[in-house]
Amino acid sequence: MKKLFLLTTFFMVSALFAQQATNTLEGVFTTKAKDELYNPLKFDGKGRVTIGEFDEVGYEFTERNDSVIIFVEKTVFIFKKEKNQLKGISDWVDKKVYKSNLKSFENKPQSDSKLAQRANWMAQNYDINFKNNASYLFDFDEESLIKKLKENEAANAKLCKEGFDESCKVVFAYKFADY
């Protein structure tokens, strides 16, 4: 009985901290820095953000917990949500603050199942290909590095089989490098 209680408590606490990824952030965020290249950030509430006045294409983003991750070219911009602000915590946007005219962030539920799936794939993509990966290039010996690269390739192959196009591109890059 005690084990059942502990297990139930563990899952309840885990559920509180494990938040699904979303991509419903909507609004315009600006910074007062005059020389800022990445200003404004315009989120469409459907997984796309345009950066700068003349950007028409937009980039994909995902939100998880209090973080917003924007996939820009071959890197990511990471922001922490705080009141009505996005505070940069990654390269290129570190210590930059973008403010919105909104009073606070609304955590809108994802009503489109395809967009919800895309948000989750983008979060997994970040975890596999970006999160903590810079250090393994220098921290591992050659054998461990090869093992880690194979693990990343396998994780991307799994997402590719599920239908996530970005992971298919990564798998192709791994295969091309092997060739």
GROMACS .gro file of C-alpha atoms in nm:
model
  179
    1MET     CA    1   0.000   0.000   0.000
    2LYS     CA    2   0.282   0.239   0.088
    3LYS     CA    3   0.453   0.165  -0.245
    4LEU     CA    4   0.131   0.242  -0.432
    5PHE     CA    5   0.098   0.573  -0.247
    6LEU     CA    6   0.459   0.669  -0.325
    7LEU     CA    7   0.419   0.572  -0.690
    8THR     CA    8   0.095   0.770  -0.722
    9THR     CA    9   0.255   1.071  -0.553
   10PHE     CA   10   0.555   1.050  -0.788
   11PHE     CA   11   0.332   1.053  -1.097
   12MET     CA   12   0.123   1.343  -0.963
   13VAL     CA   13   0.434   1.553  -0.892
   14SER     CA   14   0.584   1.456  -1.230
   15ALA     CA   15   0.266   1.566  -1.405
   16LEU     CA   16   0.291   1.907  -1.240
   17PHE     CA   17   0.641   1.966  -1.374
   18ALA     CA   18   0.612   1.793  -1.712
   19GLN     CA   19   0.444   2.033  -1.946
   20GLN     CA   20   0.359   1.957  -2.304
   21ALA     CA   21   0.532   2.165  -2.564
   22THR     CA   22   0.314   2.421  -2.737
   23ASN     CA   23   0.357   2.680  -3.011
   24THR     CA   24   0.066   2.911  -2.935
   25LEU     CA   25   0.258   3.222  -2.829
   26GLU     CA   26   0.114   3.522  -3.007
   27GLY     CA   27   0.219   3.885  -3.010
   28VAL     CA   28   0.493   4.133  -3.093
   29PHE     CA   29   0.797   4.165  -2.868
   30THR     CA   30   1.041   4.452  -2.908
   31THR     CA   31   1.364   4.564  -2.752
   32LYS     CA   32   1.480   4.922  -2.705
   33ALA     CA   33   1.836   4.849  -2.824
   34LYS     CA   34   1.890   5.063  -3.131
   35ASP     CA   35   2.150   4.836  -3.294
   36GLU     CA   36   1.957   4.512  -3.243
   37LEU     CA   37   1.938   4.296  -3.556
   38TYR     CA   38   1.666   4.071  -3.415
   39ASN     CA   39   1.391   4.322  -3.352
   40PRO     CA   40   1.093   4.285  -3.336
   41LEU     CA   41   0.992   3.923  -3.270
   42LYS     CA   42   0.642   3.859  -3.409
   43PHE     CA   43   0.480   3.532  -3.293
   44ASP     CA   44   0.178   3.415  -3.491
   45GLY     CA   45   0.029   3.169  -3.239
   46LYS     CA   46   0.073   2.882  -3.488
   47GLY     CA   47   0.438   2.788  -3.446
   48ARG     CA   48   0.600   3.061  -3.657
   49VAL     CA   49   0.789   3.375  -3.561
   50THR     CA   50   0.926   3.647  -3.785
   51ILE     CA   51   1.239   3.825  -3.674
   52GLY     CA   52   1.303   4.182  -3.781
   53GLU     CA   53   1.100   4.428  -3.982
   54PHE     CA   54   1.156   4.270  -4.322
   55ASP     CA   55   1.141   3.898  -4.241
   56GLU     CA   56   0.859   3.739  -4.437
   57VAL     CA   57   0.942   3.371  -4.407
   58GLY     CA   58   0.951   3.320  -4.033
   59TYR     CA   59   1.112   3.054  -3.820
   60GLU     CA   60   0.964   2.774  -3.614
   61PHE     CA   61   0.943   2.792  -3.237
   62THR     CA   62   0.831   2.580  -2.948
   63GLU     CA   63   0.744   2.662  -2.587
   64ARG     CA   64   0.796   2.439  -2.289
   65ASN     CA   65   0.753   2.536  -1.926
   66ASP     CA   66   0.887   2.894  -1.905
   67SER     CA   67   1.110   2.872  -2.215
   68VAL     CA   68   1.064   2.975  -2.578
   69ILE     CA   69   1.302   2.818  -2.830
   70ILE     CA   70   1.328   2.965  -3.179
   71PHE     CA   71   1.503   2.757  -3.446
   72VAL     CA   72   1.703   3.005  -3.654
   73GLU     CA   73   1.912   2.863  -3.938
   74LYS     CA   74   2.159   2.623  -3.773
   75THR     CA   75   2.120   2.753  -3.417
   76VAL     CA   76   1.855   2.829  -3.156
   77PHE     CA   77   1.753   3.141  -2.970
   78ILE     CA   78   1.637   3.058  -2.619
   79PHE     CA   79   1.428   3.292  -2.407
   80LYS     CA   80   1.278   3.272  -2.061
   81LYS     CA   81   0.925   3.405  -2.016
   82GLU     CA   82   0.887   3.654  -1.736
   83LYS     CA   83   0.575   3.868  -1.690
   84ASN     CA   84   0.529   4.028  -2.033
   85GLN     CA   85   0.893   3.983  -2.136
   86LEU     CA   86   1.120   3.741  -2.313
   87LYS     CA   87   1.472   3.739  -2.169
   88GLY     CA   88   1.745   3.598  -2.392
   89ILE     CA   89   1.966   3.329  -2.238
   90SER     CA   90   2.147   3.181  -2.538
   91ASP     CA   91   2.412   3.296  -2.784
   92TRP     CA   92   2.308   3.584  -3.010
   93VAL     CA   93   2.032   3.697  -2.770
   94ASP     CA   94   2.201   3.662  -2.431
   95LYS     CA   95   2.083   3.926  -2.181
   96LYS     CA   96   1.854   4.091  -2.438
   97VAL     CA   97   1.506   4.174  -2.313
   98TYR     CA   98   1.203   4.188  -2.542
   99LYS     CA   99   0.883   4.340  -2.408
  100SER     CA  100   0.526   4.293  -2.522
  101ASN     CA  101   0.230   4.520  -2.480
  102LEU     CA  102   0.049   4.224  -2.322
  103LYS     CA  103   0.009   4.234  -1.944
  104SER     CA  104   0.126   3.874  -1.908
  105PHE     CA  105   0.164   3.550  -2.100
  106GLU     CA  106  -0.141   3.343  -2.170
  107ASN     CA  107  -0.085   2.970  -2.187
  108LYS     CA  108  -0.331   2.894  -2.461
  109PRO     CA  109  -0.418   2.530  -2.515
  110GLN     CA  110  -0.321   2.384  -2.850
  111SER     CA  111  -0.643   2.319  -3.042
  112ASP     CA  112  -0.487   2.193  -3.367
  113SER     CA  113  -0.353   1.839  -3.328
  114LYS     CA  114  -0.104   1.878  -3.615
  115LEU     CA  115   0.041   2.194  -3.461
  116ALA     CA  116   0.055   2.022  -3.122
  117GLN     CA  117   0.246   1.730  -3.275
  118ARG     CA  118   0.482   1.972  -3.449
  119ALA     CA  119   0.548   2.157  -3.120
  120ASN     CA  120   0.634   1.829  -2.947
  121TRP     CA  121   0.862   1.724  -3.234
  122MET     CA  122   1.039   2.061  -3.221
  123ALA     CA  123   1.096   2.021  -2.846
  124GLN     CA  124   1.236   1.671  -2.901
  125ASN     CA  125   1.451   1.805  -3.185
  126TYR     CA  126   1.595   2.062  -2.946
  127ASP     CA  127   1.664   1.798  -2.679
  128ILE     CA  128   1.838   1.565  -2.926
  129ASN     CA  129   2.035   1.807  -3.141
  130PHE     CA  130   2.103   2.116  -2.927
  131LYS     CA  131   2.058   2.067  -2.553
  132ASN     CA  132   2.396   2.003  -2.387
  133ASN     CA  133   2.549   1.890  -2.716
  134ALA     CA  134   2.820   2.155  -2.748
  135SER     CA  135   3.013   2.005  -2.460
  136TYR     CA  136   3.032   1.650  -2.590
  137LEU     CA  137   3.252   1.755  -2.879
  138PHE     CA  138   3.523   1.838  -2.626
  139ASP     CA  139   3.442   1.620  -2.325
  140PHE     CA  140   3.439   1.277  -2.488
  141ASP     CA  141   3.713   1.063  -2.624
  142GLU     CA  142   3.676   0.954  -2.986
  143GLU     CA  143   3.493   0.630  -2.904
  144SER     CA  144   3.244   0.805  -2.675
  145LEU     CA  145   3.190   1.081  -2.933
  146ILE     CA  146   3.111   0.826  -3.205
  147LYS     CA  147   2.869   0.651  -2.967
  148LYS     CA  148   2.694   0.982  -2.887
  149LEU     CA  149   2.667   1.071  -3.257
  150LYS     CA  150   2.513   0.728  -3.330
  151GLU     CA  151   2.263   0.780  -3.047
  152ASN     CA  152   2.166   1.119  -3.191
  153GLU     CA  153   2.132   0.968  -3.539
  154ALA     CA  154   1.907   0.690  -3.405
  155ALA     CA  155   1.690   0.938  -3.212
  156ASN     CA  156   1.655   1.153  -3.526
  157ALA     CA  157   1.575   0.845  -3.735
  158LYS     CA  158   1.292   0.761  -3.493
  159LEU     CA  159   1.142   1.109  -3.530
  160CYS     CA  160   1.188   1.091  -3.907
  161LYS     CA  161   0.989   0.766  -3.917
  162GLU     CA  162   0.714   0.938  -3.720
  163GLY     CA  163   0.698   1.202  -3.994
  164PHE     CA  164   0.914   1.488  -3.865
  165ASP     CA  165   1.087   1.635  -4.171
  166GLU     CA  166   1.360   1.824  -3.983
  167SER     CA  167   1.490   1.501  -3.831
  168CYS     CA  168   1.495   1.341  -4.176
  169LYS     CA  169   1.731   1.620  -4.286
  170VAL     CA  170   1.957   1.550  -3.988
  171VAL     CA  171   1.963   1.177  -4.065
  172PHE     CA  172   2.054   1.259  -4.425
  173ALA     CA  173   2.342   1.476  -4.300
  174TYR     CA  174   2.470   1.193  -4.079
  175LYS     CA  175   2.450   0.946  -4.368
  176PHE     CA  176   2.621   1.192  -4.603
  177ALA     CA  177   2.902   1.247  -4.350
  178ASP     CA  178   2.946   0.869  -4.312
  179TYR     CA  179   2.966   0.829  -4.688
   0.00000   0.00000   0.00000
